[in-house]
Amino acid sequence: MEPTYTIQQTLVSASKKLAELSDSALLDAKVLLAHILGKDLTYLVTWSDKELSNEQLSEFDSLVDKRLSGEPVAYIVGVKEFWSLPFFVAPSTLIPRPDTETLVELVLEHHQNANVSLLDLGTGTGAIALALASEQSSWQIEAVDFNLDAVKLAKRNALNLELTQVKVYQSDWFGAIDEDKSFDVIVSNPPYIDETDNHLSQGDVRFEPKTALVAENEGLADIEHICRYAKSYLAHKGTLYFEHGFEQAHAVRSILQKHGYSEAKTAKDLAGNDRITWAKLFKQ
Ligand code: GLN
């Protein structure tokens, strides 16, 4: 007779293997197993003594092997949680990060009225725009990405989360945005990593699209581009928010000031790193 393994035993042995590669080995193993079983993570705890079938074990082993080759868990299972919402992910877009939830929090804290028009530039999976829409159903939110696969994915996420009031379309930054539009808030998590950054050859980012990660001019080129053009699309007293690298806060505030924005401020992410900078535009 074939030996049998419980959920608990399977997780322990897989997390030992995964520990060579991942800082979150046990969680990785749990997410992969829950995906195979079609259950959530609490099921694994509640049913830790349940034996797995040979078929489940071999499917699980093949996912563990993929993970051992470096592939991010989110791409293997096709889903990543952001703002407690499930987002479909694909290699055409960045995997949503907890750091970006700080941007969502700040926007919700600063803008509490029911009538806000907001633009999310480079939306990827739609994470920022859809998280905001989930909290403020009456806001008028538009989300754009230059990558058509990202646009399709963000639309799929909007549909799945029943947040189809968010208008998702293809635009290379402001390229396809109606010139008459005026937004109270513009947000972006643009590419901001310098191409020589050795962080790019480590971990999950190796599998993510370079176009979503890397920008010229020490990672600041897209931020500067957005600052320059956002002025025409922001309302009087409108606010522009960026996620940026942990060492870029000063540079981002300087770029904002250079382009005529006022009251630039920076907030830290949950890990204590400078991550989000925003400023206001006062028009004549
Ligand atoms: N925060 C991501 C990372 O450092 C990068 C995201 C981005 O470039 N927008 O892995």
Short mmCIF file of C-alpha atoms and ligand atoms in Angstrom, two decimals:
data_model
loop_
_atom_site.label_atom_id
_atom_site.label_comp_id
_atom_site.label_asym_id
_atom_site.label_seq_id
_atom_site.Cartn_x
_atom_site.Cartn_y
_atom_site.Cartn_z
CA MET A 1 0.00 0.00 0.00
CA GLU A 2 1.16 3.52 -0.81
CA PRO A 3 2.09 5.62 2.23
CA THR A 4 -0.38 8.36 3.08
CA TYR A 5 0.30 11.91 4.16
CA THR A 6 -1.82 14.37 6.05
CA ILE A 7 -2.17 18.05 5.22
CA GLN A 8 0.09 18.88 8.17
CA GLN A 9 2.85 16.44 7.16
CA THR A 10 2.72 17.58 3.56
CA LEU A 11 3.05 21.23 4.54
CA VAL A 12 5.99 20.54 6.86
CA SER A 13 7.98 18.63 4.27
CA ALA A 14 7.23 21.11 1.46
CA SER A 15 8.14 24.10 3.58
CA LYS A 16 11.51 22.51 4.38
CA LYS A 17 12.26 22.25 0.66
CA LEU A 18 10.97 25.76 -0.05
CA ALA A 19 12.99 27.32 2.76
CA GLU A 20 16.07 27.13 0.50
CA LEU A 21 14.51 29.67 -1.79
CA SER A 22 11.77 31.54 -0.01
CA ASP A 23 11.54 33.64 3.15
CA SER A 24 7.89 32.68 3.43
CA ALA A 25 8.24 28.93 2.84
CA LEU A 26 5.37 27.73 5.03
CA LEU A 27 2.98 30.34 3.70
CA ASP A 28 4.01 29.51 0.12
CA ALA A 29 3.31 25.81 0.79
CA LYS A 30 -0.07 26.65 2.31
CA VAL A 31 -1.14 28.87 -0.57
CA LEU A 32 -0.14 26.21 -3.11
CA LEU A 33 -1.92 23.41 -1.26
CA ALA A 34 -5.06 25.47 -0.64
CA HIS A 35 -5.08 26.20 -4.39
CA ILE A 36 -4.93 22.48 -5.25
CA LEU A 37 -7.70 21.69 -2.79
CA GLY A 38 -9.83 24.66 -3.85
CA LYS A 39 -10.09 25.77 -0.22
CA ASP A 40 -8.95 28.73 1.85
CA LEU A 41 -6.01 28.82 4.26
CA THR A 42 -8.12 28.25 7.39
CA TYR A 43 -9.29 24.92 5.97
CA LEU A 44 -5.68 23.67 6.17
CA VAL A 45 -5.57 24.40 9.88
CA THR A 46 -9.01 23.01 10.63
CA TRP A 47 -8.37 19.82 8.65
CA SER A 48 -4.64 19.41 9.34
CA ASP A 49 -5.03 15.65 10.00
CA LYS A 50 -6.89 14.97 6.79
CA GLU A 51 -5.06 12.61 4.42
CA LEU A 52 -4.39 13.74 0.89
CA SER A 53 -5.02 11.56 -2.16
CA ASN A 54 -2.12 10.52 -4.39
CA GLU A 55 -3.50 12.73 -7.10
CA GLN A 56 -3.58 15.77 -4.80
CA LEU A 57 -0.05 15.01 -3.65
CA SER A 58 1.36 14.75 -7.13
CA GLU A 59 -0.38 17.95 -8.26
CA PHE A 60 0.99 19.69 -5.18
CA ASP A 61 4.53 18.39 -5.85
CA SER A 62 4.46 19.81 -9.33
CA LEU A 63 3.49 23.25 -7.99
CA VAL A 64 6.23 23.05 -5.36
CA ASP A 65 8.72 22.26 -8.15
CA LYS A 66 7.58 25.35 -10.07
CA ARG A 67 8.07 27.43 -6.95
CA LEU A 68 11.52 25.87 -6.46
CA SER A 69 12.45 27.10 -9.93
CA GLY A 70 11.76 30.64 -8.63
CA GLU A 71 8.32 31.30 -10.09
CA PRO A 72 6.30 33.60 -7.80
CA VAL A 73 3.48 31.90 -5.90
CA ALA A 74 1.02 34.49 -7.21
CA TYR A 75 1.77 33.56 -10.84
CA ILE A 76 1.51 29.83 -10.06
CA VAL A 77 -1.93 30.12 -8.50
CA GLY A 78 -3.00 33.09 -10.66
CA VAL A 79 -4.35 35.10 -7.73
CA LYS A 80 -2.98 37.55 -5.18
CA GLU A 81 -4.79 39.19 -2.30
CA PHE A 82 -4.62 42.98 -2.10
CA TRP A 83 -6.71 45.12 0.26
CA SER A 84 -8.34 41.81 1.31
CA LEU A 85 -9.69 41.37 -2.21
CA PRO A 86 -8.66 38.59 -4.60
CA PHE A 87 -6.94 39.85 -7.78
CA PHE A 88 -6.21 37.71 -10.81
CA VAL A 89 -2.56 38.15 -11.76
CA ALA A 90 -0.57 37.22 -14.86
CA PRO A 91 3.04 37.59 -15.97
CA SER A 92 1.98 40.61 -18.05
CA THR A 93 1.63 42.68 -14.87
CA LEU A 94 3.26 43.38 -11.56
CA ILE A 95 2.05 41.34 -8.59
CA PRO A 96 0.26 43.68 -6.16
CA ARG A 97 2.36 44.38 -3.03
CA PRO A 98 1.27 45.17 0.53
CA ASP A 99 3.40 48.37 0.28
CA THR A 100 0.91 49.75 -2.19
CA GLU A 101 -1.92 49.43 0.34
CA THR A 102 -0.36 52.45 2.08
CA LEU A 103 -1.17 54.54 -0.99
CA VAL A 104 -4.78 53.33 -0.91
CA GLU A 105 -5.04 54.14 2.81
CA LEU A 106 -3.67 57.66 2.36
CA VAL A 107 -6.03 58.48 -0.48
CA LEU A 108 -9.03 57.25 1.53
CA GLU A 109 -7.92 59.22 4.56
CA HIS A 110 -7.34 62.47 2.65
CA HIS A 111 -10.39 62.40 0.40
CA GLN A 112 -13.54 61.54 2.22
CA ASN A 113 -16.22 63.20 0.17
CA ALA A 114 -18.52 61.14 -1.98
CA ASN A 115 -17.70 62.90 -5.19
CA VAL A 116 -14.07 62.41 -6.17
CA SER A 117 -12.79 61.90 -9.70
CA LEU A 118 -9.65 59.83 -9.76
CA LEU A 119 -7.22 58.50 -12.35
CA ASP A 120 -4.89 55.51 -11.79
CA LEU A 121 -1.95 55.54 -14.21
CA GLY A 122 -0.32 52.17 -14.99
CA THR A 123 -2.99 50.24 -13.18
CA GLY A 124 -1.65 46.71 -13.92
CA THR A 125 -4.08 44.30 -12.26
CA GLY A 126 -6.26 47.27 -11.32
CA ALA A 127 -5.29 46.87 -7.66
CA ILE A 128 -5.22 50.54 -6.59
CA ALA A 129 -8.25 51.68 -8.58
CA LEU A 130 -10.40 48.70 -7.59
CA ALA A 131 -9.42 48.79 -3.91
CA LEU A 132 -10.46 52.46 -3.84
CA ALA A 133 -13.69 51.70 -5.70
CA SER A 134 -14.47 48.96 -3.19
CA GLU A 135 -14.43 51.60 -0.44
CA GLN A 136 -15.96 54.54 -2.28
CA SER A 137 -18.61 53.32 -4.66
CA SER A 138 -19.68 56.79 -5.80
CA TRP A 139 -16.22 57.99 -6.91
CA GLN A 140 -15.62 58.35 -10.62
CA ILE A 141 -12.53 56.25 -11.19
CA GLU A 142 -10.59 55.69 -14.40
CA ALA A 143 -7.68 53.27 -14.66
CA VAL A 144 -5.28 53.03 -17.59
CA ASP A 145 -2.33 50.93 -18.66
CA PHE A 146 -0.28 50.97 -21.87
CA ASN A 147 -0.21 47.17 -21.88
CA LEU A 148 -3.33 45.67 -23.45
CA ASP A 149 -2.96 42.44 -21.47
CA ALA A 150 -2.96 44.46 -18.26
CA VAL A 151 -6.07 46.33 -19.41
CA LYS A 152 -7.83 43.01 -20.05
CA LEU A 153 -6.75 41.67 -16.67
CA ALA A 154 -7.86 44.81 -14.80
CA LYS A 155 -11.24 44.59 -16.56
CA ARG A 156 -11.52 40.95 -15.56
CA ASN A 157 -10.76 41.90 -11.97
CA ALA A 158 -13.34 44.70 -12.07
CA LEU A 159 -15.94 42.21 -13.28
CA ASN A 160 -15.00 39.59 -10.72
CA LEU A 161 -15.11 42.11 -7.88
CA GLU A 162 -18.33 43.63 -9.21
CA LEU A 163 -16.68 47.03 -9.48
CA THR A 164 -17.48 47.68 -13.12
CA GLN A 165 -18.12 51.37 -12.43
CA VAL A 166 -14.33 51.74 -12.78
CA LYS A 167 -13.54 52.69 -16.37
CA VAL A 168 -10.49 50.71 -17.54
CA TYR A 169 -8.83 51.47 -20.88
CA GLN A 170 -5.56 51.47 -22.75
CA SER A 171 -3.44 54.59 -22.57
CA ASP A 172 0.30 55.21 -22.55
CA TRP A 173 0.32 57.47 -19.46
CA PHE A 174 -1.87 60.43 -20.53
CA GLY A 175 -1.70 59.52 -24.24
CA ALA A 176 -5.34 58.46 -24.68
CA ILE A 177 -6.93 60.52 -21.92
CA ASP A 178 -9.47 63.06 -23.03
CA GLU A 179 -7.88 66.53 -22.80
CA ASP A 180 -11.03 68.04 -21.30
CA LYS A 181 -10.87 65.75 -18.29
CA SER A 182 -10.06 67.12 -14.87
CA PHE A 183 -9.33 64.82 -11.92
CA ASP A 184 -9.31 65.62 -8.20
CA VAL A 185 -6.78 62.87 -7.64
CA ILE A 186 -4.20 61.16 -9.84
CA VAL A 187 -2.35 58.13 -8.47
CA SER A 188 0.40 55.97 -9.87
CA ASN A 189 2.64 53.08 -8.94
CA PRO A 190 4.90 53.55 -11.96
CA PRO A 191 8.11 51.69 -12.80
CA TYR A 192 10.77 53.20 -10.54
CA ILE A 193 13.72 50.81 -10.36
CA ASP A 194 17.05 51.72 -11.96
CA GLU A 195 18.07 49.15 -14.58
CA THR A 196 21.38 48.46 -12.83
CA ASP A 197 19.70 47.68 -9.48
CA ASN A 198 20.75 44.16 -8.46
CA HIS A 199 17.37 43.69 -6.79
CA LEU A 200 16.12 42.95 -10.34
CA SER A 201 18.00 39.66 -10.44
CA GLN A 202 16.56 38.38 -7.17
CA GLY A 203 13.29 36.73 -6.16
CA ASP A 204 9.89 37.36 -7.67
CA VAL A 205 10.84 40.47 -9.68
CA ARG A 206 12.86 38.26 -12.09
CA PHE A 207 9.52 36.96 -13.37
CA GLU A 208 7.71 40.28 -13.55
CA PRO A 209 7.63 42.47 -16.66
CA LYS A 210 10.57 44.88 -16.83
CA THR A 211 8.29 47.53 -18.30
CA ALA A 212 6.39 47.62 -14.99
CA LEU A 213 9.57 47.83 -12.92
CA VAL A 214 12.37 49.69 -14.66
CA ALA A 215 12.61 53.36 -15.56
CA GLU A 216 15.43 55.49 -16.92
CA ASN A 217 17.15 58.31 -15.08
CA GLU A 218 17.80 56.24 -11.95
CA GLY A 219 14.21 55.02 -11.96
CA LEU A 220 12.74 58.53 -11.98
CA ALA A 221 11.95 59.09 -15.66
CA ASP A 222 8.31 58.00 -15.57
CA ILE A 223 7.63 59.85 -12.32
CA GLU A 224 8.98 63.01 -13.94
CA HIS A 225 6.93 62.45 -17.09
CA ILE A 226 3.76 62.05 -15.03
CA CYS A 227 4.51 65.19 -12.96
CA ARG A 228 4.96 67.21 -16.13
CA TYR A 229 1.75 66.12 -17.85
CA ALA A 230 -0.53 65.63 -14.82
CA LYS A 231 -0.75 69.41 -14.47
CA SER A 232 -3.11 69.61 -17.44
CA TYR A 233 -5.36 66.88 -16.05
CA LEU A 234 -5.57 67.85 -12.37
CA ALA A 235 -8.33 70.06 -11.00
CA HIS A 236 -7.44 73.15 -8.94
CA LYS A 237 -6.17 71.82 -5.56
CA GLY A 238 -5.93 68.36 -7.08
CA THR A 239 -3.47 65.88 -5.58
CA LEU A 240 -0.92 63.67 -7.29
CA TYR A 241 0.26 60.51 -5.46
CA PHE A 242 3.20 58.26 -6.29
CA GLU A 243 4.56 55.04 -4.97
CA HIS A 244 8.35 55.12 -5.29
CA GLY A 245 11.56 53.42 -4.19
CA PHE A 246 12.62 53.63 -0.55
CA GLU A 247 15.50 55.99 -1.37
CA GLN A 248 13.62 58.21 -3.81
CA ALA A 249 11.42 60.32 -1.51
CA HIS A 250 13.65 63.38 -1.61
CA ALA A 251 14.12 63.19 -5.38
CA VAL A 252 10.38 62.76 -5.97
CA ARG A 253 9.53 65.76 -3.78
CA SER A 254 12.11 67.84 -5.67
CA ILE A 255 10.63 66.82 -9.02
CA LEU A 256 7.14 67.73 -7.79
CA GLN A 257 8.34 71.14 -6.58
CA LYS A 258 10.24 71.78 -9.79
CA HIS A 259 7.01 71.22 -11.73
CA GLY A 260 5.03 73.64 -9.59
CA TYR A 261 3.32 71.36 -7.10
CA SER A 262 3.05 72.41 -3.43
CA GLU A 263 2.93 70.84 0.01
CA ALA A 264 4.83 67.67 -0.97
CA LYS A 265 4.81 65.04 1.75
CA THR A 266 6.08 61.49 2.13
CA ALA A 267 4.69 58.52 4.09
CA LYS A 268 6.33 55.27 5.05
CA ASP A 269 5.04 51.79 4.18
CA LEU A 270 4.36 49.10 6.78
CA ALA A 271 8.00 48.05 6.71
CA GLY A 272 9.01 51.59 7.75
CA ASN A 273 10.45 52.62 4.36
CA ASP A 274 9.65 55.89 2.61
CA ARG A 275 7.21 54.73 -0.06
CA ILE A 276 4.49 57.22 -0.97
CA THR A 277 4.89 60.90 -1.85
CA TRP A 278 2.10 63.28 -2.77
CA ALA A 279 1.63 66.97 -3.50
CA LYS A 280 -1.07 69.43 -4.51
CA LEU A 281 -1.50 71.57 -7.57
CA PHE A 282 -2.82 75.08 -7.07
CA LYS A 283 -3.87 76.55 -10.39
CA GLN A 284 -3.99 80.28 -11.15
N1 GLN B 1 7.96 47.68 -5.17
C1 GLN B 1 8.43 46.90 -6.27
C2 GLN B 1 9.72 46.22 -5.93
O1 GLN B 1 10.64 46.84 -5.46
C3 GLN B 1 8.59 47.71 -7.54
C4 GLN B 1 7.33 48.25 -8.01
C5 GLN B 1 7.50 49.24 -9.12
O2 GLN B 1 8.53 49.40 -9.79
N2 GLN B 1 6.47 49.97 -9.34
O3 GLN B 1 9.85 45.03 -6.09
#
